Coordinates of C-alpha atoms in Angstrom, one line a residue:
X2 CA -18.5 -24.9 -2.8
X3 CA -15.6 -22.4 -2.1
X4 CA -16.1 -19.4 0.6
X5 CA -15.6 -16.1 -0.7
X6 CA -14.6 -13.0 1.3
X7 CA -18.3 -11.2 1.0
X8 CA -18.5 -7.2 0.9
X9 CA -22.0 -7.0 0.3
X10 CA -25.0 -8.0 2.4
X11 CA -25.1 -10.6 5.4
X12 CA -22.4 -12.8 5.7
X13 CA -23.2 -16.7 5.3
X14 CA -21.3 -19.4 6.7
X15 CA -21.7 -21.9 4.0
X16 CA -21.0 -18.9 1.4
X17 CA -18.4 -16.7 3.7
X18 CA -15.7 -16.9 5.6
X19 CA -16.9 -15.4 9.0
X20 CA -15.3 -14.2 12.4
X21 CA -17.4 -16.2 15.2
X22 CA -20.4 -13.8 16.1
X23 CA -20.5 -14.5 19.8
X24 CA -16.9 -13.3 21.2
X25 CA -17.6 -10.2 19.7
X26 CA -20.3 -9.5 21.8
X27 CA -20.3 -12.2 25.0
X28 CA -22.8 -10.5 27.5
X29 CA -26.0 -9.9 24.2
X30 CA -26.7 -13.8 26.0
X31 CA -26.9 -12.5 29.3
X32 CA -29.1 -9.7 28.7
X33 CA -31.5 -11.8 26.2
X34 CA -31.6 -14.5 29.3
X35 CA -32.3 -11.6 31.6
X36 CA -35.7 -10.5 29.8
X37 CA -33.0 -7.6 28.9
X38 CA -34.1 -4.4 26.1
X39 CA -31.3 -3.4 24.6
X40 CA -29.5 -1.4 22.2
X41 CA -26.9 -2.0 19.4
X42 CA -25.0 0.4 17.4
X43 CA -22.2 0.0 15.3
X44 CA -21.2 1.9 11.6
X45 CA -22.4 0.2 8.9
X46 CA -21.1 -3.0 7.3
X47 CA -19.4 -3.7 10.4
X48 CA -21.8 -7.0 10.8
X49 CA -24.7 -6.1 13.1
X50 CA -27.3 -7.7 10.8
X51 CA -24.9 -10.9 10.3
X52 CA -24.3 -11.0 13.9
X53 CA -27.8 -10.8 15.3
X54 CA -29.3 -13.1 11.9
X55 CA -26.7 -15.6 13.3
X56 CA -27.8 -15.5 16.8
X57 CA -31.6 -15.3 16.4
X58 CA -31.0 -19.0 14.3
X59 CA -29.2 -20.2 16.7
X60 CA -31.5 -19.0 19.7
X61 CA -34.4 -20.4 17.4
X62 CA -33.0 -24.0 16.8
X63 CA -31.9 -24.7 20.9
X64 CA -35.5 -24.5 20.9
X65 CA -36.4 -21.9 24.1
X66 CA -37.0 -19.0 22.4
X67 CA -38.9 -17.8 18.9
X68 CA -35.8 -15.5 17.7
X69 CA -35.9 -13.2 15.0
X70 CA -34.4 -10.0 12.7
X71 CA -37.2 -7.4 11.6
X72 CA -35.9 -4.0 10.2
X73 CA -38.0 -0.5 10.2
X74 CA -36.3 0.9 7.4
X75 CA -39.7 0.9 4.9
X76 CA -41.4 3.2 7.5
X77 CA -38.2 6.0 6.6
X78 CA -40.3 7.5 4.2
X79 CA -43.3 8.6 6.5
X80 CA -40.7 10.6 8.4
X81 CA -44.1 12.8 9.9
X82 CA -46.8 10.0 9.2
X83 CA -46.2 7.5 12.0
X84 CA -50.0 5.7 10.6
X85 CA -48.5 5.3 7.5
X86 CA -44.9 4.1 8.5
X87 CA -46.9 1.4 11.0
X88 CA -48.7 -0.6 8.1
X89 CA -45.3 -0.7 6.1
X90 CA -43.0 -2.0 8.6
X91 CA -46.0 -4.5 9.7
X92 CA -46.5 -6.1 6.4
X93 CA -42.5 -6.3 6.0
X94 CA -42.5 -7.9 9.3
X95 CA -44.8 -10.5 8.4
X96 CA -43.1 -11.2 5.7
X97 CA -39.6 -11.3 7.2
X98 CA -40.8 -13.6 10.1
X99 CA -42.9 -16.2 7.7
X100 CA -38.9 -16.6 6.1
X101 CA -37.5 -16.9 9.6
X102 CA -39.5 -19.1 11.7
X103 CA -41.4 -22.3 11.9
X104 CA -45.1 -22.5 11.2
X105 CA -45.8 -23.1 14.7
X106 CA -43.6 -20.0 16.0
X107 CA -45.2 -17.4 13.7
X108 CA -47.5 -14.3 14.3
X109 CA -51.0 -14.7 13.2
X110 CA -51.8 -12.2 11.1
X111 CA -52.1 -8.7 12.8
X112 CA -55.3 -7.9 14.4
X113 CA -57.3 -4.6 13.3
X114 CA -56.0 -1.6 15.8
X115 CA -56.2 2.2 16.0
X116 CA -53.5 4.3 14.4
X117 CA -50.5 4.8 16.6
X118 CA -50.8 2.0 18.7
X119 CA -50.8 -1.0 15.9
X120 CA -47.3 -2.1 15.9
X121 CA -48.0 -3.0 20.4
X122 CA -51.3 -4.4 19.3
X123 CA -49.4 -6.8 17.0
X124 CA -46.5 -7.7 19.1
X125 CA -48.9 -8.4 22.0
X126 CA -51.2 -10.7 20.0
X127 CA -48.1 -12.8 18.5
X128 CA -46.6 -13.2 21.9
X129 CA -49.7 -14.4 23.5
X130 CA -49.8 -16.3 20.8
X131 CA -46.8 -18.1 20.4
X132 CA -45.9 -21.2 22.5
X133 CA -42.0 -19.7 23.4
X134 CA -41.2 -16.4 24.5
X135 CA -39.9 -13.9 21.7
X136 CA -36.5 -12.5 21.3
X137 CA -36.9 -9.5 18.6
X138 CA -34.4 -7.8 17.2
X139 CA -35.7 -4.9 15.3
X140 CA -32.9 -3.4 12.9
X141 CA -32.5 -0.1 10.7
X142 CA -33.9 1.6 14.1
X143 CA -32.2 5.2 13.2
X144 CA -33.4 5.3 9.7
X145 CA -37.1 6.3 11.2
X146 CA -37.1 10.3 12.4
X147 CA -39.3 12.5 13.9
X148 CA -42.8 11.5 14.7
X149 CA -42.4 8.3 13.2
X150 CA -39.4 7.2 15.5
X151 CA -41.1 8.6 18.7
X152 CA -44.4 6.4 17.9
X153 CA -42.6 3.3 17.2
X154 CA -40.3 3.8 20.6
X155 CA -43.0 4.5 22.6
X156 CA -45.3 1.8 21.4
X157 CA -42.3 -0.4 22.8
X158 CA -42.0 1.5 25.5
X159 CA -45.8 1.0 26.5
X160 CA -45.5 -2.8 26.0
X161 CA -42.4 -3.2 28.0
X162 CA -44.3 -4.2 31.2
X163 CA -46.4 -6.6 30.0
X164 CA -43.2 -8.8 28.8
X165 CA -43.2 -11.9 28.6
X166 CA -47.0 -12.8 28.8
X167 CA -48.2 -10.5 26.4
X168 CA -45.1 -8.6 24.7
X169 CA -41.7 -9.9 23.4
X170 CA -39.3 -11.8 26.3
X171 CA -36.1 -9.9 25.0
X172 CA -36.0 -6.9 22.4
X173 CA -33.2 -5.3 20.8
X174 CA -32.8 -1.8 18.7
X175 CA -30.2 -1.6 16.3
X176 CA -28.8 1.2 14.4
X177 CA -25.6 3.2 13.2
X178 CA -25.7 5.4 16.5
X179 CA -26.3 4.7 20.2
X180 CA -29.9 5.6 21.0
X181 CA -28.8 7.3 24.7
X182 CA -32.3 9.1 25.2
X183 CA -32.9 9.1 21.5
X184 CA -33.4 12.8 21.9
X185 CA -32.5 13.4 18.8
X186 CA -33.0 11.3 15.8
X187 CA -30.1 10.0 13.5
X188 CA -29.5 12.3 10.1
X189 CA -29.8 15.2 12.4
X190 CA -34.0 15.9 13.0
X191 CA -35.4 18.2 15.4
X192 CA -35.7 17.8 19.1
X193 CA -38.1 14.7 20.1
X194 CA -38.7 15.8 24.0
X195 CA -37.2 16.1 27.0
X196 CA -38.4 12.3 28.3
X197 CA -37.0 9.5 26.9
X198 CA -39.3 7.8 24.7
X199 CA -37.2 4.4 25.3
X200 CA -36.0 4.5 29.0
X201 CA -36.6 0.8 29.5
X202 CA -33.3 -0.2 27.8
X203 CA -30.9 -2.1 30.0
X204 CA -27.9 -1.5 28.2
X205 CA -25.9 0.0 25.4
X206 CA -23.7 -2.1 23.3
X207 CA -21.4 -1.6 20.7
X208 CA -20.5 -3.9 17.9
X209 CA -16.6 -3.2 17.9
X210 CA -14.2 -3.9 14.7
X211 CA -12.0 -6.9 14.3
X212 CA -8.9 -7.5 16.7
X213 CA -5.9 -8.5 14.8
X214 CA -5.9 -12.5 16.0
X215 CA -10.2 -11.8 14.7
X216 CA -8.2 -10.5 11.1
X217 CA -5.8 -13.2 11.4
X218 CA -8.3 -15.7 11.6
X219 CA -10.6 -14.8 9.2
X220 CA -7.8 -15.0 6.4
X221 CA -6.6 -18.0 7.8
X222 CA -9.8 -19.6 6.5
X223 CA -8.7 -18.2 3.1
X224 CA -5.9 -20.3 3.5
X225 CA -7.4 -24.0 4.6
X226 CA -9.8 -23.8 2.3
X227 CA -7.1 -22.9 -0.6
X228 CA -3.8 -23.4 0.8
X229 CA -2.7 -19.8 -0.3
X230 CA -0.9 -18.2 2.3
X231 CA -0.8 -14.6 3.9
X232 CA 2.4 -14.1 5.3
X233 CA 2.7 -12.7 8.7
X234 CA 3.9 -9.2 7.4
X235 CA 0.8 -9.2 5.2
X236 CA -1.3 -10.0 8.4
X237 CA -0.2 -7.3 10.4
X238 CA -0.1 -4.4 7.5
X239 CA -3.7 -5.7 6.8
X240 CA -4.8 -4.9 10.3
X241 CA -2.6 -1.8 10.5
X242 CA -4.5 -0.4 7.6
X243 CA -7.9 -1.0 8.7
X244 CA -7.8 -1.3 11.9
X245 CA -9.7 -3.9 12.0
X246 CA -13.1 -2.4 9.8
X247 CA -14.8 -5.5 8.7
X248 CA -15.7 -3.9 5.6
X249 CA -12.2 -2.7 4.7
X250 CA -10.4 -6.5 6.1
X251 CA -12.9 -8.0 3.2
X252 CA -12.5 -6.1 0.7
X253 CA -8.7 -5.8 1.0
X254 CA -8.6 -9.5 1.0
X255 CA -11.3 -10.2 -1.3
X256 CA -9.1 -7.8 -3.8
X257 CA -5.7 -9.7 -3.3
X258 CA -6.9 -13.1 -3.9
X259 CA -9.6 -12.6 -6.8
X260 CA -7.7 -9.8 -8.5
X261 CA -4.1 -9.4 -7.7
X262 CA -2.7 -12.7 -7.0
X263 CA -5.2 -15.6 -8.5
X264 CA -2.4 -18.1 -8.4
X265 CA -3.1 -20.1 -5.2
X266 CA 0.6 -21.3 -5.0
X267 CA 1.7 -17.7 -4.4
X268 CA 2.5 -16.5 -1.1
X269 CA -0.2 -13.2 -0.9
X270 CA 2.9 -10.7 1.5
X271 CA 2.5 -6.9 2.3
X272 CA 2.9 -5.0 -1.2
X273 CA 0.1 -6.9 -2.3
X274 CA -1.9 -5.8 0.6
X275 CA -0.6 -2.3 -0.7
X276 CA -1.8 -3.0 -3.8
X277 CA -5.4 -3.7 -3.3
X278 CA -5.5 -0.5 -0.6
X279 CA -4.6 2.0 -3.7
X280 CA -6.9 -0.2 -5.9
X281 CA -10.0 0.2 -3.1
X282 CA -9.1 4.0 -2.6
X283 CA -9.1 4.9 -6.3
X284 CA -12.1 3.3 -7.1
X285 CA -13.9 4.6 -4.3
X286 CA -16.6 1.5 -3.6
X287 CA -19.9 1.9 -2.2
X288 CA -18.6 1.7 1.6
X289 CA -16.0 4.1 0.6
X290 CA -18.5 6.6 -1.4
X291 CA -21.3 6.6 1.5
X292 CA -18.4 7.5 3.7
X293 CA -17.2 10.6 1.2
X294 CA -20.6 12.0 1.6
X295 CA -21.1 12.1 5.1
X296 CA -17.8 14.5 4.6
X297 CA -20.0 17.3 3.5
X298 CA -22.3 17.4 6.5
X299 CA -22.0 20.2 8.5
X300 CA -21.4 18.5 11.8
X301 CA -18.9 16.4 9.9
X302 CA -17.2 19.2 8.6
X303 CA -17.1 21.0 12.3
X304 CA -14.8 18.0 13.3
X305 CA -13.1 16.8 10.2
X306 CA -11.9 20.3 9.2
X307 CA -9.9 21.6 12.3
X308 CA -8.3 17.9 12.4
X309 CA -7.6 18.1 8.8
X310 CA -6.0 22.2 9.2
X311 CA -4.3 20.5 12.3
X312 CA -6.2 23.2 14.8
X313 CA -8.6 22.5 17.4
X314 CA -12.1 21.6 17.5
X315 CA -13.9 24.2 18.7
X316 CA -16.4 24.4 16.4
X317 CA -17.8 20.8 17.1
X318 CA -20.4 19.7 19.6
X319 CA -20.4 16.8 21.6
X320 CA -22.8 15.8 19.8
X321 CA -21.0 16.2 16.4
X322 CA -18.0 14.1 18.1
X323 CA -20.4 11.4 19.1
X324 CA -22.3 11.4 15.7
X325 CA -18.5 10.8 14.0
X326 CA -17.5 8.1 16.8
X327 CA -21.1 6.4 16.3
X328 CA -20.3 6.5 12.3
X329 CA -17.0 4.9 12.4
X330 CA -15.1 8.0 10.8
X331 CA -13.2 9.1 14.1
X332 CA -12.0 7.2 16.9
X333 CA -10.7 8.4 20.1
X334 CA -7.4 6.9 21.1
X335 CA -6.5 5.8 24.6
X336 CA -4.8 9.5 25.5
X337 CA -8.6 10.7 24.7
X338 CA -7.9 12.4 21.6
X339 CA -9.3 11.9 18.2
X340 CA -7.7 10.7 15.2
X341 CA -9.7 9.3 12.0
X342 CA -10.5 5.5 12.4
X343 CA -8.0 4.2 10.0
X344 CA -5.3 4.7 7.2
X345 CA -7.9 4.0 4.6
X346 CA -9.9 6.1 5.7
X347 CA -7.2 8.8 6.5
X348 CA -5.9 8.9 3.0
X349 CA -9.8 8.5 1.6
X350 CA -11.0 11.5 3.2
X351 CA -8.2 14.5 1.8
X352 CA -8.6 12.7 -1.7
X353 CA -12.1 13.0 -2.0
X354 CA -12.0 16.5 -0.4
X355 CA -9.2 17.1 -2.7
X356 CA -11.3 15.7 -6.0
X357 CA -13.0 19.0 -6.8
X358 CA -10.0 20.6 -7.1
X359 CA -8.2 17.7 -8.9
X360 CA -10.7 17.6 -11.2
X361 CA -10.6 21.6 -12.2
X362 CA -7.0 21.3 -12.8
X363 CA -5.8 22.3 -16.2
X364 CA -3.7 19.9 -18.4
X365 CA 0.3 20.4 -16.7
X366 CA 3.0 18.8 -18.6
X367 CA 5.7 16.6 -16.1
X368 CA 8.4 18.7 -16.3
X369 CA 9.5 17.8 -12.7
X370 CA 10.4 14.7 -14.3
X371 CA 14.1 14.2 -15.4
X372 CA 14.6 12.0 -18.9
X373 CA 15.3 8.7 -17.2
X374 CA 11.7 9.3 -15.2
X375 CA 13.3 10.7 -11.8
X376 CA 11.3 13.3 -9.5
X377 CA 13.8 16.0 -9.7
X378 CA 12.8 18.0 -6.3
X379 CA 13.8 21.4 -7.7
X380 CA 11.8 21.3 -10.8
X381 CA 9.3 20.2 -9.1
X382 CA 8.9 23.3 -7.0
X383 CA 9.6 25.8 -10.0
X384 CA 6.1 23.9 -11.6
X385 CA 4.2 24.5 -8.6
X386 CA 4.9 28.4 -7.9
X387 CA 4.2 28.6 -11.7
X388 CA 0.9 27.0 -11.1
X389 CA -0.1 28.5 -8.0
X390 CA 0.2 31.4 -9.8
X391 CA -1.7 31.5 -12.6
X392 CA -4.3 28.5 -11.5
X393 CA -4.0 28.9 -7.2
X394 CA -6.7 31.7 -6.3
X395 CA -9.3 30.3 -8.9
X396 CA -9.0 26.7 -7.7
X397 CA -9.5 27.8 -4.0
X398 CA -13.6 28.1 -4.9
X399 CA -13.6 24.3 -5.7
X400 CA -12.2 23.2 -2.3
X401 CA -15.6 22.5 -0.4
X402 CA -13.8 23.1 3.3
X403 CA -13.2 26.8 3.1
X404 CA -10.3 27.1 6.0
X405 CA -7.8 24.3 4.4
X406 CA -8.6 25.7 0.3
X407 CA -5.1 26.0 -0.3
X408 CA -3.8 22.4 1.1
X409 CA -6.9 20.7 -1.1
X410 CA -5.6 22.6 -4.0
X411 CA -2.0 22.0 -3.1
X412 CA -2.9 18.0 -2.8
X413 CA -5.1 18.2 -6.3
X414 CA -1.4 19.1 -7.9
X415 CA 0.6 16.5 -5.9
X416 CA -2.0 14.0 -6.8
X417 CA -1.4 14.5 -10.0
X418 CA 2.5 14.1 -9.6
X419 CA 2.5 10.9 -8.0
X420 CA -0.1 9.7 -10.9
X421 CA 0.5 6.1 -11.7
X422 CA 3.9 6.3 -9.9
X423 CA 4.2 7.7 -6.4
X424 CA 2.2 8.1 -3.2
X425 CA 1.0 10.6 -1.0
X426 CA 0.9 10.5 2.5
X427 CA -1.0 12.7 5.2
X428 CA -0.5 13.4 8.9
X429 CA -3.0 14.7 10.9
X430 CA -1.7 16.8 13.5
X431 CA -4.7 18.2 15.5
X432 CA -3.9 21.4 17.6
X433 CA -0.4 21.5 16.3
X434 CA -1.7 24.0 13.9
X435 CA -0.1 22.5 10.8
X436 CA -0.5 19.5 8.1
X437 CA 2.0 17.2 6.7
X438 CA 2.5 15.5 3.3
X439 CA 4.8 13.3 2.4
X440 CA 5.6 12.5 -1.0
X441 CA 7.3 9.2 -2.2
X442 CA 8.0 9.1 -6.0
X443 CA 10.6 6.0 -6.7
X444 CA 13.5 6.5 -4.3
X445 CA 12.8 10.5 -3.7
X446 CA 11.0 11.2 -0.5
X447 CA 9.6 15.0 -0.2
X448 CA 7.9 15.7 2.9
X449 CA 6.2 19.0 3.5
X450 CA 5.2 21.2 6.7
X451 CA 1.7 23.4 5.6
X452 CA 1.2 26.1 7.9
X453 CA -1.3 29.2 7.0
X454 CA -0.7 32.4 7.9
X455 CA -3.8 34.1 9.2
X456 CA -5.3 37.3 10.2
X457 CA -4.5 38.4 13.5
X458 CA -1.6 35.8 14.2
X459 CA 1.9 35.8 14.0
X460 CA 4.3 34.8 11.5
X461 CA 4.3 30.7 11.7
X462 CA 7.6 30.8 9.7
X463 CA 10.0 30.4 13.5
X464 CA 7.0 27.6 13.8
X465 CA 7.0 25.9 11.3
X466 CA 11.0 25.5 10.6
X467 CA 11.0 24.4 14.0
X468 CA 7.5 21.7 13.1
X469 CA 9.6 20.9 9.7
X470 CA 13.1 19.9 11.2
X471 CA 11.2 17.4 14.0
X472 CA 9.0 16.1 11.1
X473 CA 12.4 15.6 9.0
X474 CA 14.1 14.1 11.7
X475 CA 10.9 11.2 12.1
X476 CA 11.5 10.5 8.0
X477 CA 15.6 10.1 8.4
X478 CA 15.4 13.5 5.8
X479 CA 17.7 16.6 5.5
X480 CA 15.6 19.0 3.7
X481 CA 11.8 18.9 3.3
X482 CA 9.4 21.9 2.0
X483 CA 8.0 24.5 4.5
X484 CA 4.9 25.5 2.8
X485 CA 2.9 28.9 4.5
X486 CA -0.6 29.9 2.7
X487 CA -1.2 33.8 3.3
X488 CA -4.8 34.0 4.0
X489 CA -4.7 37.4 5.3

């Protein structure tokens, strides 16, 4: 049976092509060896639950240890009603390790305890009872909040000591976010307590993207099971636009070769990669949509706003800045500043901010289009102060981040000049106090300088002809648009 590129679920290697699990994180061994609790985070659909699936078989079948996945996630519900949560997640467990192990490695079935102390009670009777020491890997860790978490982490907690006689060898939490002091639980809950309720961890790791040979690799399995190449140019625009996301490497390639170019004997090069990048942004998928919606969290929005507006971040926490790093949304670069995780991602994020707005827009005829289909620049400008106009200060309600209404409104109209035949491309320039677009429309190139004059500052005109001529310069351009928004 042919591999597939998979975007949904665990990957299998019989089904998938795969990235090797174990360089991407080469000390988990060490630590599992070392009776070692740990923690792994990672964004989702990055491949924590294929990676740790993978390794739990393979620690199974070299025959030392009983190695398994379990997952929490049906004890989210009883966020306050840790009794509750407890016989869910036990009776999925049993279930989950029946599937996973052996006859001989399995728990017996749980043993009657008291509320709050039943998920211990059960881990201690199946290590006791199990002829090899257990390595657990408990995923879904940050979907439980409040009360609920705290029980569950200090149930482990409590066991930790009596390892490996009478509690698991190894055991490992995995979630979106790094646990730290799990202080405060993921989806932003209350305080848990000053003490840690899982201080016995000995390390933090982090489940990292693809490297470029890891994206080269991977599609080179596309091509020995096939024979359908990816030219080196495609290679290296399909790592520059993803930067490696395992979700986004997938499904780029997974869109090329079963959509765009089915014909084996082609050569897949970097406009197709193109291709599939619009396709995936347009039709927003599942990885893509969860992603939108984080954007209208408040601690999101403290962060992604000022980047966006090309300020600087002072509304953000450190905590907000972590919760975006743990998420996979921002990354900080090597300088220590942040910038959004990838090009998808970049352009994702203003057009689903911008999608209100687009969506409110009345019906505008094309007349910055000449007869023979040419973007005619100065046309082009008449229809937008015309629009502005008439349509500008309504449209600013529809723009859910209030400080950068006009640009979302100003990108709604561009969006639906390049329609079907141009793109639009965004900067983010964060603390330069300015935004820039570029538009590409067959072989006219428009790039724009957005400044916003506000109350109590100067006029950013000096600025921001200044800001446009360097940003010209970058694009090989003579003349560009300097766009100031009067919010005073």
């Amino acid at each position: 049976m042919l591999r597939w590129f998979n975007v949904s679920g665990p990957c299998r290697p019989d089904h998938h092509f795969m990235v090797p699990t174990g360089p991407r994180l080469p000390t988990l061994r060490r630590l599992i060896e070392r009776q070692g609790y740990f923690v792994l985070h990672a964004p989702r659909q990055v491949g924590k639950t294929t990676t740790l699936t993978t390794l739990a078989r393979e620690l199974t079948a070299e025959g030392k240890y009983a190695a398994a996945l379990v997952s929490v996630e049906v004890g989210a519900p009883a966020t306050d009603h840790p009794e509750v949560a407890e016989l869910a997640i036990l009776n999925a467990w049993q279930r989950k390790l029946t599937a996973q192990l052996p006859l001989e490695l399995r728990p017996p079935p749980w043993p009657d305890a008291p509320p709050l102390t039943r998920i211990a009670t059960a881990l201690s009777a199946w290590a006791r009872a199990c002829p090899r020491p257990i390595v657990l890997f408990i995923d879904e860790i940050d979907a439980l909040q409040n009360q609920t978490l705290m029980s569950v982490l200090r149930q482990l907690r409590d066991g930790y000591s009596d390892r490996p006689e009478s509690f698991p060898w190894s055991l490992g939490l995995c979630g979106m976010r790094d646990v730290r002091d799990y202080k405060v639980a993921s989806g932003g809950s209350s305080q848990l307590g000053t003490a840690s309720p899982f201080n016995v961890k000995d390390d933090s790791l982090r489940l990292l993207d693809f490297t470029q040979q890891e994206v080269e690799a991977l599609y080179t399995q596309h091509t020995s099971d096939t024979g359908q190449v990816f030219t080196p140019e495609a290679l290296a625009r399909a790592f520059e636009l993803t930067r490696g996301q395992p979700w986004l490497v997938n499904a780029l390639a997974r869109q090329v070769v079963d959509v765009l170019v089915e014909d084996r004997s082609k050569p897949i090069g970097p406009a197709d990669i193109d291709a599939a990048k619009e396709i995936l942004i347009e039709r927003q998928d599942t990885h893509l949509d969860s992603l939108a919606e984080r954007l209208r969290e408040p601690r999101i929005q403290r962060l992604i706003e000022p980047m966006l507006a090309g300020t600087t971040l002072p509304g953000s926490s450190e905590e907000d800045r972590r919760f975006a790093v743990d998420l996979g949304l921002v990354r900080r670069t090597a300088a220590g500043g942040f910038v959004i995780a990838n090009p998808i991602y970049a352009e994702v994020i203003p057009r689903v901010l911008a999608s209100g707005s687009r969506d409110s827009l009345p019906q505008i005829a094309p007349s910055w289009l000449t007869a023979e289909g040419r973007l005619d620049v100065d046309k082009l400008l008449d229809a937008f102060l015309a629009f502005w106009r008439r349509h500008g200060e309504p449209l600013l309600g529809t723009a859910p981040y209030h400080e950068i209404a006009p640009h979302l409104v100003l990108m709604a109209f561009l969006h639906r000049v390049v329609n079907g035949g141009g793109t639009l491309e965004r900067e983010y320039a964060i603390g330069r106090g300015r935004m820039d677009l570029c538009l590409r429309y067959g072989d006219v190139t428009l790039a724009m300088e957005l400044k916003v004059h506000r109350n109590g500052e100067g006029d950013p005109t000096g600025e921001g002809l200044e800001q446009l001529d360097g940003y010209l310069a970058g694009l090989g351009l003579q003349t560009g648009w300097l766009v100031i928004f009067d919010r005073r």
